[in-house]
mmCIF file with all atom_site columns, C-alpha atoms in Angstrom:
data_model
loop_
_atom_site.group_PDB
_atom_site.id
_atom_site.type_symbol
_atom_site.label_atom_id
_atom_site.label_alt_id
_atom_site.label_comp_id
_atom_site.label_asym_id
_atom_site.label_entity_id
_atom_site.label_seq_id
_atom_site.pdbx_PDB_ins_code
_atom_site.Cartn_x
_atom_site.Cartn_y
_atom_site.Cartn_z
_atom_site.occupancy
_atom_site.B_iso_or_equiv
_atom_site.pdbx_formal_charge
_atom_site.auth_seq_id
_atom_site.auth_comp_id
_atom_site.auth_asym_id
_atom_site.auth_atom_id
_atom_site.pdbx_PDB_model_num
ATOM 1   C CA . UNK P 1 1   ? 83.379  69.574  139.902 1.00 52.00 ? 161 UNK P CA 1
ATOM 2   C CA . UNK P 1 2   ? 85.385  67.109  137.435 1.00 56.00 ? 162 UNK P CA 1
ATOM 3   C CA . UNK P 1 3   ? 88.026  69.032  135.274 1.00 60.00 ? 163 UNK P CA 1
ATOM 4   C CA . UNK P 1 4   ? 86.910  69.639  131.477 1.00 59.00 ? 164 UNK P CA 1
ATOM 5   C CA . UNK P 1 5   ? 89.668  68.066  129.072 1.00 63.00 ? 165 UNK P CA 1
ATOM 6   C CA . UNK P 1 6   ? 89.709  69.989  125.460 1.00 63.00 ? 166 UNK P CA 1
ATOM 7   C CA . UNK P 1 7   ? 91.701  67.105  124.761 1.00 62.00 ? 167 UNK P CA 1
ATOM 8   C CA . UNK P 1 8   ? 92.435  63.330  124.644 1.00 67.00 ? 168 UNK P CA 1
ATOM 9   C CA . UNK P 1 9   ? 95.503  62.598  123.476 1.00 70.00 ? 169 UNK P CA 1
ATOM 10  C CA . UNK P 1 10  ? 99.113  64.360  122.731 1.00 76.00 ? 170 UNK P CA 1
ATOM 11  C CA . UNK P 1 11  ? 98.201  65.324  119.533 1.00 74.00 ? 171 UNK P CA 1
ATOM 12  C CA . UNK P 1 12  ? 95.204  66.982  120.156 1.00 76.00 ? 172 UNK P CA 1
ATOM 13  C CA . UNK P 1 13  ? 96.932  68.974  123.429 1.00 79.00 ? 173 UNK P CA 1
ATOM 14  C CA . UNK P 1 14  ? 99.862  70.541  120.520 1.00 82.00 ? 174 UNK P CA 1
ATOM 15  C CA . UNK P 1 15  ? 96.487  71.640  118.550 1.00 78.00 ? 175 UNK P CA 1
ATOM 16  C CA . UNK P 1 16  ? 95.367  73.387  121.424 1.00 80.00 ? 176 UNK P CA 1
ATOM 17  C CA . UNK P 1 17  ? 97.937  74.988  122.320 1.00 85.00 ? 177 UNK P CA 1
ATOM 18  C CA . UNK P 1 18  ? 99.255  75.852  118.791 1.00 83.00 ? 178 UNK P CA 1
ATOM 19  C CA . UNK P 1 19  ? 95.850  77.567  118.004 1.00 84.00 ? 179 UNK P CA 1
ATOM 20  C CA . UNK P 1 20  ? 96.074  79.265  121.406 1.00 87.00 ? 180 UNK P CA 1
ATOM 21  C CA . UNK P 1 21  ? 99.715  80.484  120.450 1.00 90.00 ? 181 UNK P CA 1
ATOM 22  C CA . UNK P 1 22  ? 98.195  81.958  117.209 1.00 89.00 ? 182 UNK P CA 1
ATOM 23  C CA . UNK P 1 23  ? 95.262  83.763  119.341 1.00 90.00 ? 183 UNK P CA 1
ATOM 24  C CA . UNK P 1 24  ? 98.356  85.660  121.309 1.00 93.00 ? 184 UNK P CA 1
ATOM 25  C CA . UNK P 1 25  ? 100.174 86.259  118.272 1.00 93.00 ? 185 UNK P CA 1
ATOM 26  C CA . UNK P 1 26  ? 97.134  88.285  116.392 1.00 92.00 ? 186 UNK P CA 1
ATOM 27  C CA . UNK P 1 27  ? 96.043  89.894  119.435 1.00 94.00 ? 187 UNK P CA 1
ATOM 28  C CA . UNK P 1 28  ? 100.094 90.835  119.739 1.00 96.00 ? 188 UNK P CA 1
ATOM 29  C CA . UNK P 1 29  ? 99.971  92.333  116.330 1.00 96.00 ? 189 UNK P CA 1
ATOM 30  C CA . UNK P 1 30  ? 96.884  94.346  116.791 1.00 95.00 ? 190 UNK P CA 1
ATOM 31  C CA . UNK P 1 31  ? 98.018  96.145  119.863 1.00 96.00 ? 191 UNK P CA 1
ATOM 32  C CA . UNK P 1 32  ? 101.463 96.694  117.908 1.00 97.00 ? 192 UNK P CA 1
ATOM 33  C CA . UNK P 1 33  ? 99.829  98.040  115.160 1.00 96.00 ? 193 UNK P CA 1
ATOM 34  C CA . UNK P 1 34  ? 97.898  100.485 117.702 1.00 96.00 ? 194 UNK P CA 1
ATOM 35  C CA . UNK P 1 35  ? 100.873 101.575 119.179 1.00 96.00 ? 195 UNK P CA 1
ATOM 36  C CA . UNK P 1 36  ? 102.618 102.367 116.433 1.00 95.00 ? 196 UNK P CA 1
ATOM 37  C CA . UNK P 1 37  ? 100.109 104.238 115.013 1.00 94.00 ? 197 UNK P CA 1
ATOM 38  C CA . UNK P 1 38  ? 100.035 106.501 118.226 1.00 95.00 ? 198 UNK P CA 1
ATOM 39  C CA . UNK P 1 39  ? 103.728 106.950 117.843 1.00 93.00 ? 199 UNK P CA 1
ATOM 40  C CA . UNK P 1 40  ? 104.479 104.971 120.915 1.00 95.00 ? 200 UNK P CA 1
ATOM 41  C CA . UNK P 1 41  ? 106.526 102.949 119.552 1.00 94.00 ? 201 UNK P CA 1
ATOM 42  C CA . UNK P 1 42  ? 109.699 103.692 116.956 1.00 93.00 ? 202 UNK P CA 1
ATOM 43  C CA . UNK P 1 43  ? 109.543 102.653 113.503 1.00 90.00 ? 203 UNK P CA 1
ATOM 44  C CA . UNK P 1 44  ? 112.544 100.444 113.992 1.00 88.00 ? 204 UNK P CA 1
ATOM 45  C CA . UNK P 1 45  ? 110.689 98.761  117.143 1.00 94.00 ? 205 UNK P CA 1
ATOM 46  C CA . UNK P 1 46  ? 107.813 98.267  114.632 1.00 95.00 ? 206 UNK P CA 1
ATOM 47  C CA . UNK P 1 47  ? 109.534 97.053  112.003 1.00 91.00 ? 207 UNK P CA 1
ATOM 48  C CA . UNK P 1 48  ? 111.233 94.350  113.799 1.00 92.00 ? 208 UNK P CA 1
ATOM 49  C CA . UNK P 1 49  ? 108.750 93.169  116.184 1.00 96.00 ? 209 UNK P CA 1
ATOM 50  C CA . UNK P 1 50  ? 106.144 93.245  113.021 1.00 94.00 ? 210 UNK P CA 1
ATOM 51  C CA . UNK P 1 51  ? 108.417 91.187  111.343 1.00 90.00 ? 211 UNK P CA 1
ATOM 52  C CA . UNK P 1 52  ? 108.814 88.587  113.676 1.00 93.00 ? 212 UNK P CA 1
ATOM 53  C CA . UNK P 1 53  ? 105.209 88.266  114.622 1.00 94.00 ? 213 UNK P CA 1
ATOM 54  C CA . UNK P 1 54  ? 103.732 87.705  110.511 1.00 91.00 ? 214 UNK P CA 1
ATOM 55  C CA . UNK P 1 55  ? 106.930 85.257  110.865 1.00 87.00 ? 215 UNK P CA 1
ATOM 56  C CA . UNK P 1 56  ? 105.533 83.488  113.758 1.00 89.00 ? 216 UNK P CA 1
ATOM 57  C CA . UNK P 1 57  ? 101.704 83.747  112.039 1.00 89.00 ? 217 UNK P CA 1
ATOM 58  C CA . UNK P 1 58  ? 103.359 81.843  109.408 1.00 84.00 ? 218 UNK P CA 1
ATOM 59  C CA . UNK P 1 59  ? 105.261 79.638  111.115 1.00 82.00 ? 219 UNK P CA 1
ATOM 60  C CA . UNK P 1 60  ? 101.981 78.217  113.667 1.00 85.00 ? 220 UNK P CA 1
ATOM 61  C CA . UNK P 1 61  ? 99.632  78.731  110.929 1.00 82.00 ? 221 UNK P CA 1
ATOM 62  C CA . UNK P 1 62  ? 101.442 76.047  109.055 1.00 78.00 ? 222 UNK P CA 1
ATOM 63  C CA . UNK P 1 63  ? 101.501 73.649  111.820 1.00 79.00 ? 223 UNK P CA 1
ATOM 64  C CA . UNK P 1 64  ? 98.081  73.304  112.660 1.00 75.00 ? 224 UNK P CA 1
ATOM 65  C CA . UNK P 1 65  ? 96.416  73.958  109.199 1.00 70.00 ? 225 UNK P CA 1
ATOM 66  C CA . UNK P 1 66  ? 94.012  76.742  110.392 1.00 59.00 ? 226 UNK P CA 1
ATOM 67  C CA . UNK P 1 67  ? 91.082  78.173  108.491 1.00 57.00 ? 227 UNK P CA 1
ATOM 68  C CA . UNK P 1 68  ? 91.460  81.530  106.554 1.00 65.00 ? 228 UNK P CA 1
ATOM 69  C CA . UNK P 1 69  ? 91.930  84.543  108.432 1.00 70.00 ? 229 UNK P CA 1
ATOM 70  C CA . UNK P 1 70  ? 88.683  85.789  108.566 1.00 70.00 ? 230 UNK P CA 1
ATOM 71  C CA . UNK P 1 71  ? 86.991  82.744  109.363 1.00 74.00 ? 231 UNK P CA 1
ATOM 72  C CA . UNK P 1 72  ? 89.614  82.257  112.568 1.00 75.00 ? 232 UNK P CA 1
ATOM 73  C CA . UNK P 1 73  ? 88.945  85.477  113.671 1.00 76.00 ? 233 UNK P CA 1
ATOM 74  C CA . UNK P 1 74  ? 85.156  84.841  113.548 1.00 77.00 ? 234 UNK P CA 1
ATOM 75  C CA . UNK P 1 75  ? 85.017  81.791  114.850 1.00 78.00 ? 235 UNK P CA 1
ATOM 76  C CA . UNK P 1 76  ? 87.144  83.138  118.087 1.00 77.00 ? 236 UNK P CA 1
ATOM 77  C CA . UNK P 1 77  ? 85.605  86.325  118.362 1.00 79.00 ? 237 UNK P CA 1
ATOM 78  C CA . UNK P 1 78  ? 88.462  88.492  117.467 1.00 83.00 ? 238 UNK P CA 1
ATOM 79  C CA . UNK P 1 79  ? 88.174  91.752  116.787 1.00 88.00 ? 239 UNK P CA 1
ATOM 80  C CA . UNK P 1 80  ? 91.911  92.899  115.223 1.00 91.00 ? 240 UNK P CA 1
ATOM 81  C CA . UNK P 1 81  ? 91.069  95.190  112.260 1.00 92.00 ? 241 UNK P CA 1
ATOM 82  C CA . UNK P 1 82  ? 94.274  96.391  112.035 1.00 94.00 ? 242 UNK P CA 1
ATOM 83  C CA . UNK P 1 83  ? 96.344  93.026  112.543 1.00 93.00 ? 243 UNK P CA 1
ATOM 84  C CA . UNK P 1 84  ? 93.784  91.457  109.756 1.00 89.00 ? 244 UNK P CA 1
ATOM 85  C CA . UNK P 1 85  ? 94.933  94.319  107.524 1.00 90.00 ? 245 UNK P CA 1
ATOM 86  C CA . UNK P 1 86  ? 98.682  93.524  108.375 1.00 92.00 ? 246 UNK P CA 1
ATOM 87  C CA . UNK P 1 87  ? 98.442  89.697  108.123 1.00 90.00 ? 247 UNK P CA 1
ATOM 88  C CA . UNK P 1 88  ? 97.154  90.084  104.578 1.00 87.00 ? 248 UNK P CA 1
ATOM 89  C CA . UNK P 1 89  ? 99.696  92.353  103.402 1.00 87.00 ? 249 UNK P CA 1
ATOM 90  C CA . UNK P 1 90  ? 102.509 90.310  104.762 1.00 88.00 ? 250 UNK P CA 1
ATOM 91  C CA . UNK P 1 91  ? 104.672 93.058  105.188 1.00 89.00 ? 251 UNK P CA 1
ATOM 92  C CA . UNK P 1 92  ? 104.882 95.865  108.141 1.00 92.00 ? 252 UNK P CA 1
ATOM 93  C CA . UNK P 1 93  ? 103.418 99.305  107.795 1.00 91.00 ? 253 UNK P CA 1
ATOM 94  C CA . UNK P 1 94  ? 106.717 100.808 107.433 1.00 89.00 ? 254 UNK P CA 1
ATOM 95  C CA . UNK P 1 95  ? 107.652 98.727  104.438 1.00 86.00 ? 255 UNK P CA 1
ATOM 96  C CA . UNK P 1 96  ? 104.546 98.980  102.885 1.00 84.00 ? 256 UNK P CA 1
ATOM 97  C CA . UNK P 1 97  ? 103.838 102.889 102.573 1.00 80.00 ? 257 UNK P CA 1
ATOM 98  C CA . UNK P 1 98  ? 107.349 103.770 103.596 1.00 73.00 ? 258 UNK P CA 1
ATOM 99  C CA . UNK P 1 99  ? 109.156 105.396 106.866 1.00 60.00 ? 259 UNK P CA 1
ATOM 100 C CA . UNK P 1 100 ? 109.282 108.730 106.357 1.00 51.00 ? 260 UNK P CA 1
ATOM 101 C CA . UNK P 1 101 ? 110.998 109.042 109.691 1.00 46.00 ? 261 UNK P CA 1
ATOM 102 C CA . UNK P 1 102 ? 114.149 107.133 108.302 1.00 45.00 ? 262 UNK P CA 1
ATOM 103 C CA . UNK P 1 103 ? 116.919 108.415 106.381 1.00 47.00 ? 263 UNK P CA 1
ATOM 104 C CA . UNK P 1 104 ? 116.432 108.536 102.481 1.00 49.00 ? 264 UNK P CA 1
ATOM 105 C CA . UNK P 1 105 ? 117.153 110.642 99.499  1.00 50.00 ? 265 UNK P CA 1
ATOM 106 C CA . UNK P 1 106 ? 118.936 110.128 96.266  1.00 54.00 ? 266 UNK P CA 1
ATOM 107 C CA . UNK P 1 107 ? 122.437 110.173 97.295  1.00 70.00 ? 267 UNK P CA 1
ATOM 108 C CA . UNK P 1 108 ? 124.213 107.629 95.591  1.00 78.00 ? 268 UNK P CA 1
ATOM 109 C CA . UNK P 1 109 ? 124.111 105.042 98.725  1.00 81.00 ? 269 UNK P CA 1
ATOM 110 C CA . UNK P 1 110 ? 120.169 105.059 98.153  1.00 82.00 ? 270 UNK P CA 1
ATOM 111 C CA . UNK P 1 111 ? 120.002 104.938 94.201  1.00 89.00 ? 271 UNK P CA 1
ATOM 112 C CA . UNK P 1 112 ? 122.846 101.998 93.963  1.00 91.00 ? 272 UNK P CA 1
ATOM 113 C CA . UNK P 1 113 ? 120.113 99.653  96.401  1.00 92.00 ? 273 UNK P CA 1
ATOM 114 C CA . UNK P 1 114 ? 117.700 100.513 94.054  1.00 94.00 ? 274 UNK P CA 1
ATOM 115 C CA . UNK P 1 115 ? 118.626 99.533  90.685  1.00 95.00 ? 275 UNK P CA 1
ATOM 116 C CA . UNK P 1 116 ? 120.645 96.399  92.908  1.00 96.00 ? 276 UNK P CA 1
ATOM 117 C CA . UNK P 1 117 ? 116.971 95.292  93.769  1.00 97.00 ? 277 UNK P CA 1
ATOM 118 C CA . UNK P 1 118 ? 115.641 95.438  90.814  1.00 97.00 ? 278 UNK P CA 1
ATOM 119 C CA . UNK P 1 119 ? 118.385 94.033  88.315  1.00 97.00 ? 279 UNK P CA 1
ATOM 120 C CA . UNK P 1 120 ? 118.180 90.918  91.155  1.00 97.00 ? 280 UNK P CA 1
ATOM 121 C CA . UNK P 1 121 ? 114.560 90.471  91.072  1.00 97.00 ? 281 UNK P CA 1
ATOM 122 C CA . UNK P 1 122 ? 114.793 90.526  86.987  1.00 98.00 ? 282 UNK P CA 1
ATOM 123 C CA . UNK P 1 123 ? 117.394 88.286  86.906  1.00 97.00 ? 283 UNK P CA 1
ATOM 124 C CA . UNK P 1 124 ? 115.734 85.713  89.179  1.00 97.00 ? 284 UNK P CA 1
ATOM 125 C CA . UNK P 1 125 ? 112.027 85.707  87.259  1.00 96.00 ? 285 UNK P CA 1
ATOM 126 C CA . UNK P 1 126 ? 114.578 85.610  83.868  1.00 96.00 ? 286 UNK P CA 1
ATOM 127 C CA . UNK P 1 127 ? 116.021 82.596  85.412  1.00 95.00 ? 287 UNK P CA 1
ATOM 128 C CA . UNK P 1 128 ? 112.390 81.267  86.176  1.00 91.00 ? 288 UNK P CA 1
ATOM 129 C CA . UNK P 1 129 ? 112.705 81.511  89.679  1.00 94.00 ? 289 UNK P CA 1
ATOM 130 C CA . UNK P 1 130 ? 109.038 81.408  90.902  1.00 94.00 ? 290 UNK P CA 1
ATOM 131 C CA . UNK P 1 131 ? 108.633 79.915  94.267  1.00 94.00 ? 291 UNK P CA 1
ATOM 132 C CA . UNK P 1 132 ? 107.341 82.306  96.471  1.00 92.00 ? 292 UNK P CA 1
ATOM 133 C CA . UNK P 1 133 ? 109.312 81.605  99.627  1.00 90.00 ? 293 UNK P CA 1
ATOM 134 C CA . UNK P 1 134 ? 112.003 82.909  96.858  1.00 93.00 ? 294 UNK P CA 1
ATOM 135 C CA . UNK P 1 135 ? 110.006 85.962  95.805  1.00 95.00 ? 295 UNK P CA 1
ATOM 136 C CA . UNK P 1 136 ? 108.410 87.706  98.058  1.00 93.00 ? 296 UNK P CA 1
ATOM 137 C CA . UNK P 1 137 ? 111.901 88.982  99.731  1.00 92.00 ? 297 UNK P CA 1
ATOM 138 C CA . UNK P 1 138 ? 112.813 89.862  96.576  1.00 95.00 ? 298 UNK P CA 1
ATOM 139 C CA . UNK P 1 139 ? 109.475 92.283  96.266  1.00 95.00 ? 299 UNK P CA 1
ATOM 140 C CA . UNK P 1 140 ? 110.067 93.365  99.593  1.00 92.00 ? 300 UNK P CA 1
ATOM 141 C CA . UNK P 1 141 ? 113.660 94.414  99.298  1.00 93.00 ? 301 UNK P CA 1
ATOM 142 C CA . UNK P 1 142 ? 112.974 95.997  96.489  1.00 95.00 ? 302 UNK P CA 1
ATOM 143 C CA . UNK P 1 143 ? 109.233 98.144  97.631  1.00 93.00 ? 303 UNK P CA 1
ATOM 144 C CA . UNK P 1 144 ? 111.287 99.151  100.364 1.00 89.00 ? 304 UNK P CA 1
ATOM 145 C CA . UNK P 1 145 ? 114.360 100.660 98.648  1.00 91.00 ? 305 UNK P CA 1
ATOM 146 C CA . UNK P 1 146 ? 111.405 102.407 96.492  1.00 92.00 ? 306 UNK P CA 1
ATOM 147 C CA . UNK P 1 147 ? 109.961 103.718 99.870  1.00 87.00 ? 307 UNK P CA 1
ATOM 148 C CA . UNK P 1 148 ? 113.341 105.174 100.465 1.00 85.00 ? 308 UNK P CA 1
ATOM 149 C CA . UNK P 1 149 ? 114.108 106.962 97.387  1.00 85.00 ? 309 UNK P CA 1
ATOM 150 C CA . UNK P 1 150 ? 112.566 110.389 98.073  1.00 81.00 ? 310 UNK P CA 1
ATOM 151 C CA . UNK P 1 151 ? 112.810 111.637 94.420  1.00 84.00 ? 311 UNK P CA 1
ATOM 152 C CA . UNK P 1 152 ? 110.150 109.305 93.676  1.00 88.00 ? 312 UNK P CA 1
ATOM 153 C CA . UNK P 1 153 ? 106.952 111.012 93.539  1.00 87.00 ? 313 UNK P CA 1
ATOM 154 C CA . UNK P 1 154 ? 104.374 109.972 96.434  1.00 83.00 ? 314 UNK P CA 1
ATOM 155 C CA . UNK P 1 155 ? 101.673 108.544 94.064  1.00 88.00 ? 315 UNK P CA 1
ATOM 156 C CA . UNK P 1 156 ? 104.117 106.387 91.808  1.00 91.00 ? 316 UNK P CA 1
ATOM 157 C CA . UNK P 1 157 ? 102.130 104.154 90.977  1.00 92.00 ? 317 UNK P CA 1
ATOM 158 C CA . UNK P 1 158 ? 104.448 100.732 90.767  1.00 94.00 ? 318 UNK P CA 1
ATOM 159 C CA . UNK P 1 159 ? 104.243 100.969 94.804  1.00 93.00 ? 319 UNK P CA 1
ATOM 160 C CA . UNK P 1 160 ? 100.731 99.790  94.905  1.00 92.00 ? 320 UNK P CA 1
ATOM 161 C CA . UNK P 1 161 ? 101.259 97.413  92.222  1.00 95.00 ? 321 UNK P CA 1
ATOM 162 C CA . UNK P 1 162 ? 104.227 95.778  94.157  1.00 95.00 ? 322 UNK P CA 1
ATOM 163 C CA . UNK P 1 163 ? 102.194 96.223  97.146  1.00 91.00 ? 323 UNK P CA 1
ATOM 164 C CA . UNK P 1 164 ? 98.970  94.223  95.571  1.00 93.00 ? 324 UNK P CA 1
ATOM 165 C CA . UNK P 1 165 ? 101.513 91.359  94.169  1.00 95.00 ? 325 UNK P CA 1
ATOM 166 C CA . UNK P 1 166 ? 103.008 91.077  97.839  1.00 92.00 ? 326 UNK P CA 1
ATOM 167 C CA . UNK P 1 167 ? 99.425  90.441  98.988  1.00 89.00 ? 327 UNK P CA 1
ATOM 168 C CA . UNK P 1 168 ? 98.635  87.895  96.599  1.00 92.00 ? 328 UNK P CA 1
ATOM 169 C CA . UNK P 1 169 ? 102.482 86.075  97.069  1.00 91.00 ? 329 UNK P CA 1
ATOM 170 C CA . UNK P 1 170 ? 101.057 86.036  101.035 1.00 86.00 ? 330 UNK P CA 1
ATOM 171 C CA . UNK P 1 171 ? 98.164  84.221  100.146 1.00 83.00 ? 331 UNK P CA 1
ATOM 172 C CA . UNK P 1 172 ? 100.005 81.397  98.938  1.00 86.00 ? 332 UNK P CA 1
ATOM 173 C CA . UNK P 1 173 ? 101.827 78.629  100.257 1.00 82.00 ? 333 UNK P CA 1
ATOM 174 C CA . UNK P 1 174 ? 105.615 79.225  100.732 1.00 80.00 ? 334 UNK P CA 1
ATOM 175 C CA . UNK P 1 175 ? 106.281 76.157  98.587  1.00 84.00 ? 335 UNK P CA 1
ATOM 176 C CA . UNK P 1 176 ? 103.844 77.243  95.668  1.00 91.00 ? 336 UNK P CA 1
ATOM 177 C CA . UNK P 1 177 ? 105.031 78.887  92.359  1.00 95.00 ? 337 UNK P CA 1
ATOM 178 C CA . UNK P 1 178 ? 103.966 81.608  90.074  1.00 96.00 ? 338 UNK P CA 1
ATOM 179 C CA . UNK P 1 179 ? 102.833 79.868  86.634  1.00 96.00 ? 339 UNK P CA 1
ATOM 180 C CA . UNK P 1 180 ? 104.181 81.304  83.353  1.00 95.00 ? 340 UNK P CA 1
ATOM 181 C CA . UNK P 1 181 ? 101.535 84.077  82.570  1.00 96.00 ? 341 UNK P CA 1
ATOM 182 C CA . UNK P 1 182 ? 102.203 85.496  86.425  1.00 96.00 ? 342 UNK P CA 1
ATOM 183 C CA . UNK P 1 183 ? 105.874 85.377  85.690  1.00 96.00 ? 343 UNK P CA 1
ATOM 184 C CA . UNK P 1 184 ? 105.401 87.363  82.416  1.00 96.00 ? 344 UNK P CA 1
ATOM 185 C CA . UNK P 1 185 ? 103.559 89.851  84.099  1.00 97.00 ? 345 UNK P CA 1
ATOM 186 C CA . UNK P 1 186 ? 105.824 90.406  87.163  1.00 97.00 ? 346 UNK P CA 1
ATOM 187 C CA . UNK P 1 187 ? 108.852 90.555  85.058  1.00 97.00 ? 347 UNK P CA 1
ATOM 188 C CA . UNK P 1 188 ? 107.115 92.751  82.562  1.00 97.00 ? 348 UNK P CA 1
ATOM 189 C CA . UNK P 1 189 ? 105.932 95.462  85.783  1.00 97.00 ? 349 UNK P CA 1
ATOM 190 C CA . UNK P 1 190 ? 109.215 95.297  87.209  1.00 98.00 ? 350 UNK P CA 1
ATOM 191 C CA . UNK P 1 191 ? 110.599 96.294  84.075  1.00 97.00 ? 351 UNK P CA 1
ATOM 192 C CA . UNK P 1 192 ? 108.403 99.134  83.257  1.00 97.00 ? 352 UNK P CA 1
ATOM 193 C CA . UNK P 1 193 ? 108.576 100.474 87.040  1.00 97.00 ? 353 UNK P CA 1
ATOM 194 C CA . UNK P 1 194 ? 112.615 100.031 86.510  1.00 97.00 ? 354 UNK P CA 1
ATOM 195 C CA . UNK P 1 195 ? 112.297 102.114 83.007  1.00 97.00 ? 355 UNK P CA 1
ATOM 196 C CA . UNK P 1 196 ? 110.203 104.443 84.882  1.00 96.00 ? 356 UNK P CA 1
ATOM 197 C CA . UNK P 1 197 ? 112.782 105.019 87.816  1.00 95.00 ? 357 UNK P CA 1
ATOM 198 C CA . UNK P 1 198 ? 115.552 105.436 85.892  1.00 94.00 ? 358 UNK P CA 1
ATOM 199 C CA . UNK P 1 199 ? 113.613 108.111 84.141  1.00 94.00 ? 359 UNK P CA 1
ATOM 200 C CA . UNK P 1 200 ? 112.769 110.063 86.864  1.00 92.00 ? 360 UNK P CA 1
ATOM 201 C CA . UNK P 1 201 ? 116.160 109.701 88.221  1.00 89.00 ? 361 UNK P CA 1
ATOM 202 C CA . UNK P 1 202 ? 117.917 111.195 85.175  1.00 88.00 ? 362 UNK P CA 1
ATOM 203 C CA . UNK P 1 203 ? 115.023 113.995 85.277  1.00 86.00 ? 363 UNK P CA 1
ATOM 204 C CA . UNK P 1 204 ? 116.665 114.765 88.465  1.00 78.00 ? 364 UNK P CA 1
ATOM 205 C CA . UNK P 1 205 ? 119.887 115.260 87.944  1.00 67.00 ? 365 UNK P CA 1
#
C-alpha cells in the first residue's frame, strides 16, 4: 500500500506538525484542568504548568495562523470544555478566582503589592501605554494581588470586571492596542476599584 503524504513540501510538513503540536497542547490543558480540579495536583503545579501551556497556545497559534478556538476544536473533534474555558480567559484558575490554599491576608507584605499594582497599572494607561503584550501582565499582577487580599469581600465586584477585560486583552493580538475610549475606561475602573480598596482597607483597621 503506497504511504499517504499530508504534505509536499517543507513548509507544509512545519504546518503539520505545528497544528499537531497545538492538538497536544489543548488536550494537555484539559487534562490539567481536570486534575486540578480533583485536587491531584497543587495549586503551584497548576499555576505553573497552566502558565506555560496558554504560553505555548500563544506561541504555535501565532505561527501557523489557526482559526478561532471554537472552530479548531470543531473541525478536529475536540472535546476540551474546560481548556476552551481556560484558553479564553488567558489566565489560570488560580489567578482568576484566587488560591485560597495560598498564604494571604492584610498584613502589610500583602497590602504594599496591592496598591504597588495598581499605582503601576495607572501610571502606565496615564502614560498611554496600550499595547496589550504590555497590559495584560499588568491586569494580571494586579487581579492576583486582589485574589490575595483576604479583607476583600468575596463578591467585590472589580474582580470580574478585571477578569472580563483580561478576556477581551486575550482576544487580541499581542501587538494590538487599546484605542482612547478603552483606555479611558480601564484607567477610570482601575481607579474606582483602587478608591474602593483603599476604602475597605481603612474600614479595617
Amino acid at each position: 500500500m503506497d504511504e499517504i503524504r499530508l504534505y509536499n513540501s517543507t513548509a507544509e510538513r512545519e504546518t503539520y506538525e505545528n497544528m499537531a503540536a497545538l492538538y497536544a497542547i489543548v488536550m494537555s490543558l484539559e487534562y490539567l484542568e481536570r486534575a486540578f480540579a480533583r485536587d491531584s495536583v497543587s495549586a503551584s503545579e497548576y499555576t505553573a504548568e497552566c502558565n506555560k501551556l496558554l504560553l505555548q497556545h500563544k506561541s504555535v497559534s501565532q505561527m501557523i495562523g489557526h482559526e478561532d478556538l471554537k472552530t479548531f476544536s470543531s473541525k478536529y473533534k475536540l472535546n476540551c470544555p474546560a481548556a476552551n474555558r481556560r484558553l479564553e480567559v488567558g489566565i489560570p484558575s488560580t489567578i482568576e478566582h484566587g488560591n485560597s490554599s495560598g498564604s494571604s491576608g492584610n498584613n502589610a507584605k500583602y497590602v504594599a503589592k496591592t496598591v504597588q499594582d495598581f499605582i503601576t497599572i495607572m501610571d502606565a494607561l496615564n502614560m498611554e501605554m496600550r499595547s496589550v503584550d504590555k497590559l495584560h501582565p499588568l491586569l494580571t499582577d494586579l487581579l492576583q494581588s486582589i485574589n490575595a487580599a483576604a479583607f476583600l469581600p468575596a463578591d467585590f465586584k472589580w474582580k470580574t470586571s478585571f477578569r472580563d477585560w483580561l478576556i477581551a486583552l486575550n482576544k487580541m493580538k499581542a501587538s494590538d492596542e487599546l484605542d482612547d475610549n478603552q483606555v479611558r475606561q480601564l484607567l477610570f475602573e482601575v481607579e474606582q476599584a483602587y478608591s474602593d480598596f483603599k476604602n475597605i482597607l481603612e474600614s479595617n483597621e
